[in-house]
Amino acid sequence: MAIKGGKWEMSDEEFEQQFAEATRRGKADAETGVFASAARYDNAKRRLVVDLANGMTLLIPPHLLKGLQDATAKELAEVEILGAGSGLYWPTLDVDIALSGVLAEIFKSDNQIAEVANVGSKVTAKTKRAA
C-alpha cells in the first residue's frame, strides 16, 4: 500500500490479500461465536468492558491494545461496536480492533494453555501433600 496524490492506494493483489484475510477472520469469528453485545469504557477502573453475546464479559486495560495506549478517557468512551459485534471502533482515533484478535492475544494458543495444565499434572500427589 502506498500514498499517491495524498490518498492511500493499493494494488489489486494487495486488496485480494487483505480481503482474503478479513474473510478468514470473519469465518473464525463466526465459528467461535464471539460477538460484542455492549461495550463501554470504565474510567474509574481504567478498563474497557465488553459484554459478549455468549454471556462472557471481557475487562481489558486499553494500554494493552494497539492504537489505544495514549488515548484519553474521553476518546476511549467513544467506543462503538462494529457490524454484528465482531469488533470495536473508536472514530476519533480511527482505531478498530477485531475481538477474535483480542481473544487470541489473551489466550495465545491452546498449546500454551495445555503446557500450563501439563506442568500442574506432573507434580505428584506426594509433592502436593508436602506443599
mmCIF file with all atom_site columns, N, CA, C and O in Angstrom, residues 3 8 12-13 17 23-24 26 42 52-53 57 59 64 66 85 103 108 111-113 115 119 123 126 130:
data_model
loop_
_atom_site.group_PDB
_atom_site.id
_atom_site.type_symbol
_atom_site.label_atom_id
_atom_site.label_alt_id
_atom_site.label_comp_id
_atom_site.label_asym_id
_atom_site.label_entity_id
_atom_site.label_seq_id
_atom_site.pdbx_PDB_ins_code
_atom_site.Cartn_x
_atom_site.Cartn_y
_atom_site.Cartn_z
_atom_site.occupancy
_atom_site.B_iso_or_equiv
_atom_site.pdbx_formal_charge
_atom_site.auth_seq_id
_atom_site.auth_comp_id
_atom_site.auth_asym_id
_atom_site.auth_atom_id
_atom_site.pdbx_PDB_model_num
ATOM 1   N N  . ILE A 1 3   ? 0.968   5.810   -0.579 1.00 0.00 ? 3   ILE A N  1
ATOM 2   C CA . ILE A 1 3   ? 0.229   7.070   -0.671 1.00 0.00 ? 3   ILE A CA 1
ATOM 3   C C  . ILE A 1 3   ? 0.587   7.714   -1.998 1.00 0.00 ? 3   ILE A C  1
ATOM 4   O O  . ILE A 1 3   ? 1.759   7.933   -2.296 1.00 0.00 ? 3   ILE A O  1
ATOM 5   N N  . TRP A 1 8   ? -4.437  6.904   -0.021 1.00 0.00 ? 8   TRP A N  1
ATOM 6   C CA . TRP A 1 8   ? -3.910  5.547   0.062  1.00 0.00 ? 8   TRP A CA 1
ATOM 7   C C  . TRP A 1 8   ? -4.354  4.780   -1.163 1.00 0.00 ? 8   TRP A C  1
ATOM 8   O O  . TRP A 1 8   ? -5.524  4.810   -1.543 1.00 0.00 ? 8   TRP A O  1
ATOM 9   N N  . ASP A 1 12  ? -4.291  -4.476  -6.873 1.00 0.00 ? 12  ASP A N  1
ATOM 10  C CA . ASP A 1 12  ? -5.342  -5.493  -6.833 1.00 0.00 ? 12  ASP A CA 1
ATOM 11  C C  . ASP A 1 12  ? -4.902  -6.689  -6.000 1.00 0.00 ? 12  ASP A C  1
ATOM 12  O O  . ASP A 1 12  ? -5.694  -7.263  -5.257 1.00 0.00 ? 12  ASP A O  1
ATOM 13  N N  . GLU A 1 13  ? -3.613  -7.035  -6.111 1.00 0.00 ? 13  GLU A N  1
ATOM 14  C CA . GLU A 1 13  ? -3.084  -8.160  -5.343 1.00 0.00 ? 13  GLU A CA 1
ATOM 15  C C  . GLU A 1 13  ? -3.153  -7.879  -3.843 1.00 0.00 ? 13  GLU A C  1
ATOM 16  O O  . GLU A 1 13  ? -3.555  -8.749  -3.061 1.00 0.00 ? 13  GLU A O  1
ATOM 17  N N  . GLN A 1 17  ? -5.385  -9.895  -1.037 1.00 0.00 ? 17  GLN A N  1
ATOM 18  C CA . GLN A 1 17  ? -4.795  -10.464 0.168  1.00 0.00 ? 17  GLN A CA 1
ATOM 19  C C  . GLN A 1 17  ? -5.526  -9.969  1.414  1.00 0.00 ? 17  GLN A C  1
ATOM 20  O O  . GLN A 1 17  ? -5.840  -10.756 2.316  1.00 0.00 ? 17  GLN A O  1
ATOM 21  N N  . THR A 1 23  ? -11.869 -12.046 5.345  1.00 0.00 ? 23  THR A N  1
ATOM 22  C CA . THR A 1 23  ? -12.837 -13.142 5.213  1.00 0.00 ? 23  THR A CA 1
ATOM 23  C C  . THR A 1 23  ? -12.485 -14.282 6.161  1.00 0.00 ? 23  THR A C  1
ATOM 24  O O  . THR A 1 23  ? -13.357 -14.837 6.838  1.00 0.00 ? 23  THR A O  1
ATOM 25  N N  . ARG A 1 24  ? -11.187 -14.614 6.235  1.00 0.00 ? 24  ARG A N  1
ATOM 26  C CA . ARG A 1 24  ? -10.740 -15.666 7.149  1.00 0.00 ? 24  ARG A CA 1
ATOM 27  C C  . ARG A 1 24  ? -11.063 -15.309 8.589  1.00 0.00 ? 24  ARG A C  1
ATOM 28  O O  . ARG A 1 24  ? -11.577 -16.127 9.348  1.00 0.00 ? 24  ARG A O  1
ATOM 29  N N  . GLY A 1 26  ? -13.378 -13.252 9.643  1.00 0.00 ? 26  GLY A N  1
ATOM 30  C CA . GLY A 1 26  ? -14.825 -13.280 9.809  1.00 0.00 ? 26  GLY A CA 1
ATOM 31  C C  . GLY A 1 26  ? -15.346 -14.689 10.015 1.00 0.00 ? 26  GLY A C  1
ATOM 32  O O  . GLY A 1 26  ? -16.201 -14.929 10.867 1.00 0.00 ? 26  GLY A O  1
ATOM 33  N N  . ASP A 1 42  ? -14.802 2.095   31.345 1.00 0.00 ? 42  ASP A N  1
ATOM 34  C CA . ASP A 1 42  ? -14.980 2.349   32.773 1.00 0.00 ? 42  ASP A CA 1
ATOM 35  C C  . ASP A 1 42  ? -13.805 3.220   33.222 1.00 0.00 ? 42  ASP A C  1
ATOM 36  O O  . ASP A 1 42  ? -12.708 2.716   33.465 1.00 0.00 ? 42  ASP A O  1
ATOM 37  N N  . LEU A 1 52  ? -20.104 -9.914  25.865 1.00 0.00 ? 52  LEU A N  1
ATOM 38  C CA . LEU A 1 52  ? -20.219 -10.768 24.690 1.00 0.00 ? 52  LEU A CA 1
ATOM 39  C C  . LEU A 1 52  ? -21.595 -11.410 24.636 1.00 0.00 ? 52  LEU A C  1
ATOM 40  O O  . LEU A 1 52  ? -22.239 -11.622 25.668 1.00 0.00 ? 52  LEU A O  1
ATOM 41  N N  . ALA A 1 53  ? -22.007 -11.736 23.433 1.00 0.00 ? 53  ALA A N  1
ATOM 42  C CA . ALA A 1 53  ? -23.324 -12.341 23.226 1.00 0.00 ? 53  ALA A CA 1
ATOM 43  C C  . ALA A 1 53  ? -23.454 -13.690 23.918 1.00 0.00 ? 53  ALA A C  1
ATOM 44  O O  . ALA A 1 53  ? -24.553 -14.109 24.261 1.00 0.00 ? 53  ALA A O  1
ATOM 45  N N  . THR A 1 57  ? -17.936 -11.553 29.824 1.00 0.00 ? 57  THR A N  1
ATOM 46  C CA . THR A 1 57  ? -17.568 -10.147 29.839 1.00 0.00 ? 57  THR A CA 1
ATOM 47  C C  . THR A 1 57  ? -16.054 -10.056 29.862 1.00 0.00 ? 57  THR A C  1
ATOM 48  O O  . THR A 1 57  ? -15.393 -10.710 30.672 1.00 0.00 ? 57  THR A O  1
ATOM 49  N N  . LEU A 1 59  ? -12.765 -7.660  30.440 1.00 0.00 ? 59  LEU A N  1
ATOM 50  C CA . LEU A 1 59  ? -12.276 -6.447  31.084 1.00 0.00 ? 59  LEU A CA 1
ATOM 51  C C  . LEU A 1 59  ? -10.854 -6.253  30.585 1.00 0.00 ? 59  LEU A C  1
ATOM 52  O O  . LEU A 1 59  ? -9.976  -7.054  30.908 1.00 0.00 ? 59  LEU A O  1
ATOM 53  N N  . LEU A 1 64  ? -3.086  -2.093  26.658 1.00 0.00 ? 64  LEU A N  1
ATOM 54  C CA . LEU A 1 64  ? -2.624  -3.339  26.062 1.00 0.00 ? 64  LEU A CA 1
ATOM 55  C C  . LEU A 1 64  ? -3.032  -3.483  24.596 1.00 0.00 ? 64  LEU A C  1
ATOM 56  O O  . LEU A 1 64  ? -2.591  -4.417  23.928 1.00 0.00 ? 64  LEU A O  1
ATOM 57  N N  . LYS A 1 66  ? -3.268  -2.126  20.716 1.00 0.00 ? 66  LYS A N  1
ATOM 58  C CA . LYS A 1 66  ? -2.576  -1.266  19.747 1.00 0.00 ? 66  LYS A CA 1
ATOM 59  C C  . LYS A 1 66  ? -3.488  -0.111  19.315 1.00 0.00 ? 66  LYS A C  1
ATOM 60  O O  . LYS A 1 66  ? -4.634  -0.326  18.946 1.00 0.00 ? 66  LYS A O  1
ATOM 61  N N  . GLY A 1 85  ? -21.003 -7.164  15.732 1.00 0.00 ? 85  GLY A N  1
ATOM 62  C CA . GLY A 1 85  ? -20.346 -7.345  17.025 1.00 0.00 ? 85  GLY A CA 1
ATOM 63  C C  . GLY A 1 85  ? -18.990 -8.010  16.956 1.00 0.00 ? 85  GLY A C  1
ATOM 64  O O  . GLY A 1 85  ? -18.437 -8.387  17.974 1.00 0.00 ? 85  GLY A O  1
ATOM 65  N N  . LEU A 1 103 ? -8.957  -11.875 21.769 1.00 0.00 ? 103 LEU A N  1
ATOM 66  C CA . LEU A 1 103 ? -9.006  -13.165 22.458 1.00 0.00 ? 103 LEU A CA 1
ATOM 67  C C  . LEU A 1 103 ? -7.801  -14.027 22.126 1.00 0.00 ? 103 LEU A C  1
ATOM 68  O O  . LEU A 1 103 ? -7.258  -14.705 23.004 1.00 0.00 ? 103 LEU A O  1
ATOM 69  N N  . LYS A 1 108 ? -3.432  -16.644 23.786 1.00 0.00 ? 108 LYS A N  1
ATOM 70  C CA . LYS A 1 108 ? -2.292  -17.048 22.962 1.00 0.00 ? 108 LYS A CA 1
ATOM 71  C C  . LYS A 1 108 ? -2.613  -18.271 22.122 1.00 0.00 ? 108 LYS A C  1
ATOM 72  O O  . LYS A 1 108 ? -2.962  -18.144 20.992 1.00 0.00 ? 108 LYS A O  1
ATOM 73  N N  . ASN A 1 111 ? -1.921  -24.581 22.819 1.00 0.00 ? 111 ASN A N  1
ATOM 74  C CA . ASN A 1 111 ? -0.689  -25.257 23.231 1.00 0.00 ? 111 ASN A CA 1
ATOM 75  C C  . ASN A 1 111 ? -0.149  -24.679 24.530 1.00 0.00 ? 111 ASN A C  1
ATOM 76  O O  . ASN A 1 111 ? 0.304   -25.416 25.397 1.00 0.00 ? 111 ASN A O  1
ATOM 77  N N  . GLN A 1 112 ? -0.195  -23.339 24.684 1.00 0.00 ? 112 GLN A N  1
ATOM 78  C CA . GLN A 1 112 ? 0.295   -22.735 25.913 1.00 0.00 ? 112 GLN A CA 1
ATOM 79  C C  . GLN A 1 112 ? -0.590  -23.107 27.089 1.00 0.00 ? 112 GLN A C  1
ATOM 80  O O  . GLN A 1 112 ? -0.105  -23.386 28.172 1.00 0.00 ? 112 GLN A O  1
ATOM 81  N N  . ILE A 1 113 ? -1.886  -23.122 26.884 1.00 0.00 ? 113 ILE A N  1
ATOM 82  C CA . ILE A 1 113 ? -2.807  -23.495 27.954 1.00 0.00 ? 113 ILE A CA 1
ATOM 83  C C  . ILE A 1 113 ? -2.563  -24.963 28.335 1.00 0.00 ? 113 ILE A C  1
ATOM 84  O O  . ILE A 1 113 ? -2.516  -25.310 29.503 1.00 0.00 ? 113 ILE A O  1
ATOM 85  N N  . GLU A 1 115 ? 0.230   -26.589 28.018 1.00 0.00 ? 115 GLU A N  1
ATOM 86  C CA . GLU A 1 115 ? 1.510   -26.677 28.727 1.00 0.00 ? 115 GLU A CA 1
ATOM 87  C C  . GLU A 1 115 ? 1.338   -26.366 30.205 1.00 0.00 ? 115 GLU A C  1
ATOM 88  O O  . GLU A 1 115 ? 1.888   -27.055 31.058 1.00 0.00 ? 115 GLU A O  1
ATOM 89  N N  . VAL A 1 119 ? 2.136   -29.042 33.262 1.00 0.00 ? 119 VAL A N  1
ATOM 90  C CA . VAL A 1 119 ? 3.075   -28.782 34.352 1.00 0.00 ? 119 VAL A CA 1
ATOM 91  C C  . VAL A 1 119 ? 2.405   -29.091 35.681 1.00 0.00 ? 119 VAL A C  1
ATOM 92  O O  . VAL A 1 119 ? 2.967   -29.752 36.543 1.00 0.00 ? 119 VAL A O  1
ATOM 93  N N  . VAL A 1 123 ? 3.187   -32.744 38.784 1.00 0.00 ? 123 VAL A N  1
ATOM 94  C CA . VAL A 1 123 ? 3.524   -32.724 40.206 1.00 0.00 ? 123 VAL A CA 1
ATOM 95  C C  . VAL A 1 123 ? 2.805   -33.895 40.867 1.00 0.00 ? 123 VAL A C  1
ATOM 96  O O  . VAL A 1 123 ? 1.601   -34.060 40.712 1.00 0.00 ? 123 VAL A O  1
ATOM 97  N N  . LYS A 1 126 ? 2.240   -36.849 46.275 1.00 0.00 ? 126 LYS A N  1
ATOM 98  C CA . LYS A 1 126 ? 3.095   -36.758 47.452 1.00 0.00 ? 126 LYS A CA 1
ATOM 99  C C  . LYS A 1 126 ? 3.680   -35.343 47.581 1.00 0.00 ? 126 LYS A C  1
ATOM 100 O O  . LYS A 1 126 ? 3.686   -34.762 48.661 1.00 0.00 ? 126 LYS A O  1
ATOM 101 N N  . ALA A 1 130 ? 2.918   -32.495 50.500 1.00 0.00 ? 130 ALA A N  1
ATOM 102 C CA . ALA A 1 130 ? 4.019   -31.885 51.243 1.00 0.00 ? 130 ALA A CA 1
ATOM 103 C C  . ALA A 1 130 ? 3.969   -30.361 51.182 1.00 0.00 ? 130 ALA A C  1
ATOM 104 O O  . ALA A 1 130 ? 4.383   -29.684 52.113 1.00 0.00 ? 130 ALA A O  1
#
